[in-house]
Every structure is written in structure tokens, then in C-alpha cells.
PDB file of C-alpha atoms in Angstrom:
ATOM      1  CA  MET A 211      -0.752  52.355  41.561  1.00 90.00           C
ATOM      2  CA  ILE A 212      -2.827  49.340  42.745  1.00 97.00           C
ATOM      3  CA  ARG A 213      -4.081  48.908  46.308  1.00 98.00           C
ATOM      4  CA  PRO A 214      -6.988  47.326  48.192  1.00 98.00           C
ATOM      5  CA  ALA A 215      -9.990  49.614  48.303  1.00 98.00           C
ATOM      6  CA  THR A 216     -10.912  51.398  51.525  1.00 98.00           C
ATOM      7  CA  PRO A 217     -14.289  52.712  52.690  1.00 98.00           C
ATOM      8  CA  ALA A 218     -13.187  56.192  51.588  1.00 98.00           C
ATOM      9  CA  ASP A 219     -13.013  54.883  47.993  1.00 98.00           C
ATOM     10  CA  ILE A 220     -16.713  53.985  47.833  1.00 98.00           C
ATOM     11  CA  PRO A 221     -17.875  57.243  46.147  1.00 98.00           C
ATOM     12  CA  ALA A 222     -15.197  56.922  43.452  1.00 98.00           C
ATOM     13  CA  ILE A 223     -15.941  53.228  42.889  1.00 98.00           C
ATOM     14  CA  HIS A 224     -19.660  53.987  42.666  1.00 98.00           C
ATOM     15  CA  ALA A 225     -19.026  56.676  40.049  1.00 98.00           C
ATOM     16  CA  LEU A 226     -16.812  54.297  38.045  1.00 98.00           C
ATOM     17  CA  ILE A 227     -19.457  51.556  38.198  1.00 98.00           C
ATOM     18  CA  ARG A 228     -21.931  53.985  36.660  1.00 98.00           C
ATOM     19  CA  GLU A 229     -19.392  54.901  33.954  1.00 97.00           C
ATOM     20  CA  LEU A 230     -18.926  51.209  33.172  1.00 96.00           C
ATOM     21  CA  ALA A 231     -22.690  50.653  33.037  1.00 97.00           C
ATOM     22  CA  GLU A 232     -23.039  53.546  30.628  1.00 96.00           C
ATOM     23  CA  TYR A 233     -20.226  52.149  28.447  1.00 93.00           C
ATOM     24  CA  GLU A 234     -21.963  48.759  28.467  1.00 92.00           C
ATOM     25  CA  ARG A 235     -25.208  50.439  27.377  1.00 92.00           C
ATOM     26  CA  ALA A 236     -27.011  49.464  30.575  1.00 94.00           C
ATOM     27  CA  LEU A 237     -26.944  52.495  32.872  1.00 96.00           C
ATOM     28  CA  ASP A 238     -30.596  51.957  33.813  1.00 95.00           C
ATOM     29  CA  GLU A 239     -29.614  48.557  35.262  1.00 94.00           C
ATOM     30  CA  ALA A 240     -26.931  49.986  37.593  1.00 96.00           C
ATOM     31  CA  LYS A 241     -29.014  50.348  40.728  1.00 96.00           C
ATOM     32  CA  ALA A 242     -26.397  49.739  43.432  1.00 97.00           C
ATOM     33  CA  THR A 243     -26.078  52.511  45.994  1.00 98.00           C
ATOM     34  CA  GLU A 244     -22.967  53.638  47.827  1.00 98.00           C
ATOM     35  CA  GLU A 245     -24.483  52.189  51.008  1.00 98.00           C
ATOM     36  CA  GLN A 246     -24.940  48.787  49.365  1.00 98.00           C
ATOM     37  CA  LEU A 247     -21.370  48.821  48.085  1.00 98.00           C
ATOM     38  CA  HIS A 248     -20.069  49.739  51.526  1.00 98.00           C
ATOM     39  CA  GLU A 249     -21.988  46.857  53.114  1.00 98.00           C
ATOM     40  CA  ALA A 250     -20.902  44.361  50.426  1.00 98.00           C
ATOM     41  CA  LEU A 251     -17.227  45.331  50.640  1.00 98.00           C
ATOM     42  CA  PHE A 252     -16.765  46.425  54.257  1.00 98.00           C
ATOM     43  CA  GLY A 253     -19.801  45.228  56.233  1.00 97.00           C
ATOM     44  CA  SER A 254     -19.813  42.584  58.943  1.00 97.00           C
ATOM     45  CA  HIS A 255     -19.952  39.810  56.311  1.00 96.00           C
ATOM     46  CA  PRO A 256     -18.182  41.073  53.166  1.00 95.00           C
ATOM     47  CA  ALA A 257     -19.452  39.373  50.008  1.00 94.00           C
ATOM     48  CA  ALA A 258     -16.926  40.931  47.649  1.00 98.00           C
ATOM     49  CA  TYR A 259     -13.521  42.581  47.545  1.00 98.00           C
ATOM     50  CA  ALA A 260     -12.161  45.522  45.615  1.00 98.00           C
ATOM     51  CA  HIS A 261      -8.847  46.880  44.435  1.00 98.00           C
ATOM     52  CA  VAL A 262      -8.369  50.311  42.961  1.00 98.00           C
ATOM     53  CA  ALA A 263      -5.950  51.805  40.477  1.00 98.00           C
ATOM     54  CA  THR A 264      -4.819  55.305  41.348  1.00 98.00           C
ATOM     55  CA  ASP A 265      -3.214  58.057  39.345  1.00 95.00           C
ATOM     56  CA  ASP A 266       0.452  58.237  40.313  1.00 91.00           C
ATOM     57  CA  ALA A 267       0.502  62.044  40.281  1.00 93.00           C
ATOM     58  CA  THR A 268      -2.810  62.854  41.997  1.00 95.00           C
ATOM     59  CA  GLY A 269      -3.711  59.701  43.907  1.00 94.00           C
ATOM     60  CA  ALA A 270      -7.209  59.855  42.390  1.00 97.00           C
ATOM     61  CA  VAL A 271      -9.006  56.549  41.830  1.00 98.00           C
ATOM     62  CA  ILE A 272      -9.072  55.961  38.066  1.00 98.00           C
ATOM     63  CA  GLY A 273      -9.970  52.277  37.920  1.00 98.00           C
ATOM     64  CA  TYR A 274     -11.204  49.373  39.967  1.00 98.00           C
ATOM     65  CA  ALA A 275     -11.649  45.626  40.125  1.00 98.00           C
ATOM     66  CA  ILE A 276     -14.446  44.071  42.169  1.00 98.00           C
ATOM     67  CA  TRP A 277     -14.180  40.353  42.750  1.00 98.00           C
ATOM     68  CA  PHE A 278     -15.401  37.517  44.912  1.00 98.00           C
ATOM     69  CA  LEU A 279     -14.474  33.922  45.611  1.00 97.00           C
ATOM     70  CA  ASN A 280     -15.929  31.096  43.600  1.00 96.00           C
ATOM     71  CA  PHE A 281     -15.303  27.390  44.018  1.00 96.00           C
ATOM     72  CA  SER A 282     -14.364  24.627  41.602  1.00 95.00           C
ATOM     73  CA  THR A 283     -15.783  21.242  42.521  1.00 96.00           C
ATOM     74  CA  TRP A 284     -13.452  19.676  39.950  1.00 94.00           C
ATOM     75  CA  ARG A 285     -10.298  21.232  41.370  1.00 94.00           C
ATOM     76  CA  GLY A 286     -11.484  21.332  44.982  1.00 96.00           C
ATOM     77  CA  VAL A 287     -10.287  24.876  45.611  1.00 96.00           C
ATOM     78  CA  HIS A 288     -11.448  28.460  45.442  1.00 97.00           C
ATOM     79  CA  GLY A 289     -10.851  30.799  42.562  1.00 96.00           C
ATOM     80  CA  ILE A 290     -11.521  34.457  41.917  1.00 96.00           C
ATOM     81  CA  TYR A 291     -14.445  35.637  39.849  1.00 96.00           C
ATOM     82  CA  LEU A 292     -13.810  39.136  38.558  1.00 97.00           C
ATOM     83  CA  GLU A 293     -17.164  40.922  38.511  1.00 97.00           C
ATOM     84  CA  ASP A 294     -15.925  44.240  37.148  1.00 96.00           C
ATOM     85  CA  LEU A 295     -12.682  45.602  35.749  1.00 97.00           C
ATOM     86  CA  TYR A 296     -12.815  49.209  34.619  1.00 97.00           C
ATOM     87  CA  VAL A 297     -10.305  51.954  33.956  1.00 97.00           C
ATOM     88  CA  ARG A 298     -11.400  55.435  32.929  1.00 97.00           C
ATOM     89  CA  PRO A 299     -10.889  55.982  29.187  1.00 95.00           C
ATOM     90  CA  THR A 300      -8.547  58.926  29.863  1.00 95.00           C
ATOM     91  CA  ALA A 301      -6.266  56.626  31.880  1.00 95.00           C
ATOM     92  CA  ARG A 302      -6.224  53.650  29.521  1.00 93.00           C
ATOM     93  CA  GLY A 303      -2.931  52.595  28.035  1.00 92.00           C
ATOM     94  CA  GLY A 304      -1.081  53.363  31.267  1.00 93.00           C
ATOM     95  CA  GLY A 305      -0.960  49.759  32.465  1.00 94.00           C
ATOM     96  CA  HIS A 306      -3.642  50.098  35.151  1.00 96.00           C
ATOM     97  CA  GLY A 307      -5.918  47.351  33.814  1.00 95.00           C
ATOM     98  CA  LYS A 308      -3.026  44.945  33.467  1.00 94.00           C
ATOM     99  CA  ALA A 309      -1.801  45.863  36.950  1.00 96.00           C
ATOM    100  CA  LEU A 310      -5.240  45.140  38.431  1.00 97.00           C
ATOM    101  CA  LEU A 311      -5.356  41.724  36.747  1.00 95.00           C
ATOM    102  CA  THR A 312      -1.762  41.023  37.767  1.00 95.00           C
ATOM    103  CA  GLU A 313      -2.675  41.727  41.401  1.00 96.00           C
ATOM    104  CA  LEU A 314      -5.631  39.340  41.260  1.00 96.00           C
ATOM    105  CA  ALA A 315      -3.467  36.673  39.626  1.00 96.00           C
ATOM    106  CA  ARG A 316      -0.884  37.208  42.374  1.00 95.00           C
ATOM    107  CA  ILE A 317      -3.590  36.723  45.020  1.00 97.00           C
ATOM    108  CA  CYS A 318      -4.673  33.497  43.299  1.00 96.00           C
ATOM    109  CA  VAL A 319      -1.154  32.097  43.254  1.00 96.00           C
ATOM    110  CA  GLU A 320      -0.375  33.232  46.806  1.00 97.00           C
ATOM    111  CA  ARG A 321      -3.562  31.646  48.213  1.00 97.00           C
ATOM    112  CA  GLY A 322      -3.545  28.481  46.117  1.00 95.00           C
ATOM    113  CA  TYR A 323      -6.579  29.481  44.038  1.00 96.00           C
ATOM    114  CA  GLN A 324      -6.474  27.854  40.614  1.00 93.00           C
ATOM    115  CA  ARG A 325      -8.767  30.050  38.514  1.00 94.00           C
ATOM    116  CA  LEU A 326      -9.254  33.704  37.690  1.00 96.00           C
ATOM    117  CA  GLU A 327     -12.424  34.046  35.645  1.00 95.00           C
ATOM    118  CA  TRP A 328     -14.643  36.795  34.274  1.00 94.00           C
ATOM    119  CA  SER A 329     -17.204  37.525  31.577  1.00 92.00           C
ATOM    120  CA  VAL A 330     -16.916  39.996  28.730  1.00 91.00           C
ATOM    121  CA  LEU A 331     -19.573  41.292  26.374  1.00 89.00           C
ATOM    122  CA  ASN A 332     -19.214  39.755  22.908  1.00 90.00           C
ATOM    123  CA  TRP A 333     -19.129  43.183  21.240  1.00 90.00           C
ATOM    124  CA  ASN A 334     -16.407  44.602  23.515  1.00 89.00           C
ATOM    125  CA  THR A 335     -13.511  43.883  21.163  1.00 93.00           C
ATOM    126  CA  PRO A 336     -11.035  46.251  22.877  1.00 90.00           C
ATOM    127  CA  ALA A 337     -11.475  44.287  26.130  1.00 90.00           C
ATOM    128  CA  ILE A 338     -11.351  40.934  24.329  1.00 92.00           C
ATOM    129  CA  ASP A 339      -8.137  41.904  22.567  1.00 92.00           C
ATOM    130  CA  PHE A 340      -6.642  43.078  25.883  1.00 89.00           C
ATOM    131  CA  TYR A 341      -7.550  39.827  27.660  1.00 92.00           C
ATOM    132  CA  ARG A 342      -6.229  37.651  24.828  1.00 93.00           C
ATOM    133  CA  ALA A 343      -2.953  39.589  24.838  1.00 91.00           C
ATOM    134  CA  LEU A 344      -2.581  38.600  28.495  1.00 89.00           C
ATOM    135  CA  GLY A 345      -3.055  34.933  27.607  1.00 91.00           C
ATOM    136  CA  ALA A 346      -6.694  34.551  28.693  1.00 93.00           C
ATOM    137  CA  HIS A 347      -8.806  32.078  26.754  1.00 91.00           C
ATOM    138  CA  PRO A 348     -12.544  32.378  26.076  1.00 90.00           C
ATOM    139  CA  GLN A 349     -14.707  29.575  27.379  1.00 90.00           C
ATOM    140  CA  ASP A 350     -16.833  29.367  24.243  1.00 86.00           C
ATOM    141  CA  GLU A 351     -18.488  26.119  25.217  1.00 86.00           C
ATOM    142  CA  TRP A 352     -20.211  27.760  28.227  1.00 86.00           C
ATOM    143  CA  THR A 353     -23.202  30.089  28.159  1.00 84.00           C
ATOM    144  CA  VAL A 354     -24.078  32.266  31.136  1.00 84.00           C
ATOM    145  CA  TYR A 355     -27.662  32.025  32.385  1.00 86.00           C
ATOM    146  CA  ARG A 356     -29.240  34.495  34.782  1.00 83.00           C
ATOM    147  CA  LEU A 357     -32.457  34.842  36.749  1.00 85.00           C
ATOM    148  CA  THR A 358     -33.423  38.370  37.829  1.00 84.00           C
ATOM    149  CA  ASP A 359     -36.457  40.432  38.747  1.00 85.00           C
ATOM    150  CA  GLU A 360     -39.790  38.700  38.021  1.00 90.00           C
ATOM    151  CA  ALA A 361     -38.192  35.502  36.746  1.00 90.00           C
ATOM    152  CA  LEU A 362     -36.183  35.157  39.960  1.00 88.00           C
ATOM    153  CA  THR A 363     -39.253  35.724  42.101  1.00 90.00           C
ATOM    154  CA  LYS A 364     -41.253  33.196  40.071  1.00 90.00           C
ATOM    155  CA  ALA A 365     -38.463  30.615  40.295  1.00 92.00           C
ATOM    156  CA  SER A 366     -38.342  31.056  44.072  1.00 88.00           C
ATOM    157  CA  GLY A 367     -41.947  29.936  44.389  1.00 88.00           C
ATOM    158  CA  THR A 368     -42.757  32.994  46.514  1.00 87.00           C
ATOM    159  CA  SER A 369     -44.793  34.942  43.981  1.00 70.00           C
TER     160      SER A 369
END
């Protein structure tokens, strides 16, 4: 049901990323190409990792988790930052999302990582309810900040 992604999974992962972006009302912001995903996940210097959930009967990819390592200066060890977790709506309720998170938690414990973190949109109550049922706690005292596009270029001093 859950396995590390392979290069052959890139088209399915790309399609699922676009489905997630549409669900999150931001399809126009999903600009990643299959080539970029391949390089990020399987290039000479991978920047991220992926696991996929497959349909038991067909073997089709029906969900994915893309993650990368972060680092806690307070704990002195790596952790996992979960960039995306998505399961097709038609496959929800089958345990795939929980199995993906369980696999990442297992990797954390096995490797001595002490955190598994992610962000969730404030309006995504089905996801919030799912995460809370697993025992995850919101970090309400933290606000995510982001520089992109023109603001990033301006901040770099290269504009």
C-alpha cells in the first residue's frame, strides 16, 4: 500500500499535485513540471523524498507524501517536514493517508529524527480533524512567512 516513489511514479505524482493545488484553490500557482520533480526527487542531489500510496487491487498511485529534512537547533537533530500529503477523494477513508504518515513517523523514529511537521490551511477542517485524531497538535503560536516572486528578488538585492 505504501512504498518509496520511483522515477516511473513522476507522472502520477505530478497529476496528484495538480489535484491538490486545485483543491487548495491555487491551481495557477502549481508550476512544477515533471522534469523538475524528477530532478528534485531523483537527480544527482535530491532535495526531497516521496512515498506513494497505491491501490491494493490495481497498483495505481492514489496518494503521495513529499517531504524533506529540516533541522532543529534546539534538539540538535533532523526532522521531517511534510510538504504535501494527498490522497484522491475516491480513495479516502481507506487508511492511505494514515499509512503515509505512519511511514514517515517510522522513518523519524528509525533515524533518530525528533519532529514530523507540516502546515495545513486554516479552512481545511477535514484535514485538521484527521491530524488531530492522530494526536498532532497545532503550533498556534507560530506564523509562516514566505518570500516569493518579486518580493524574493527584491530581498535578494539583485533586482
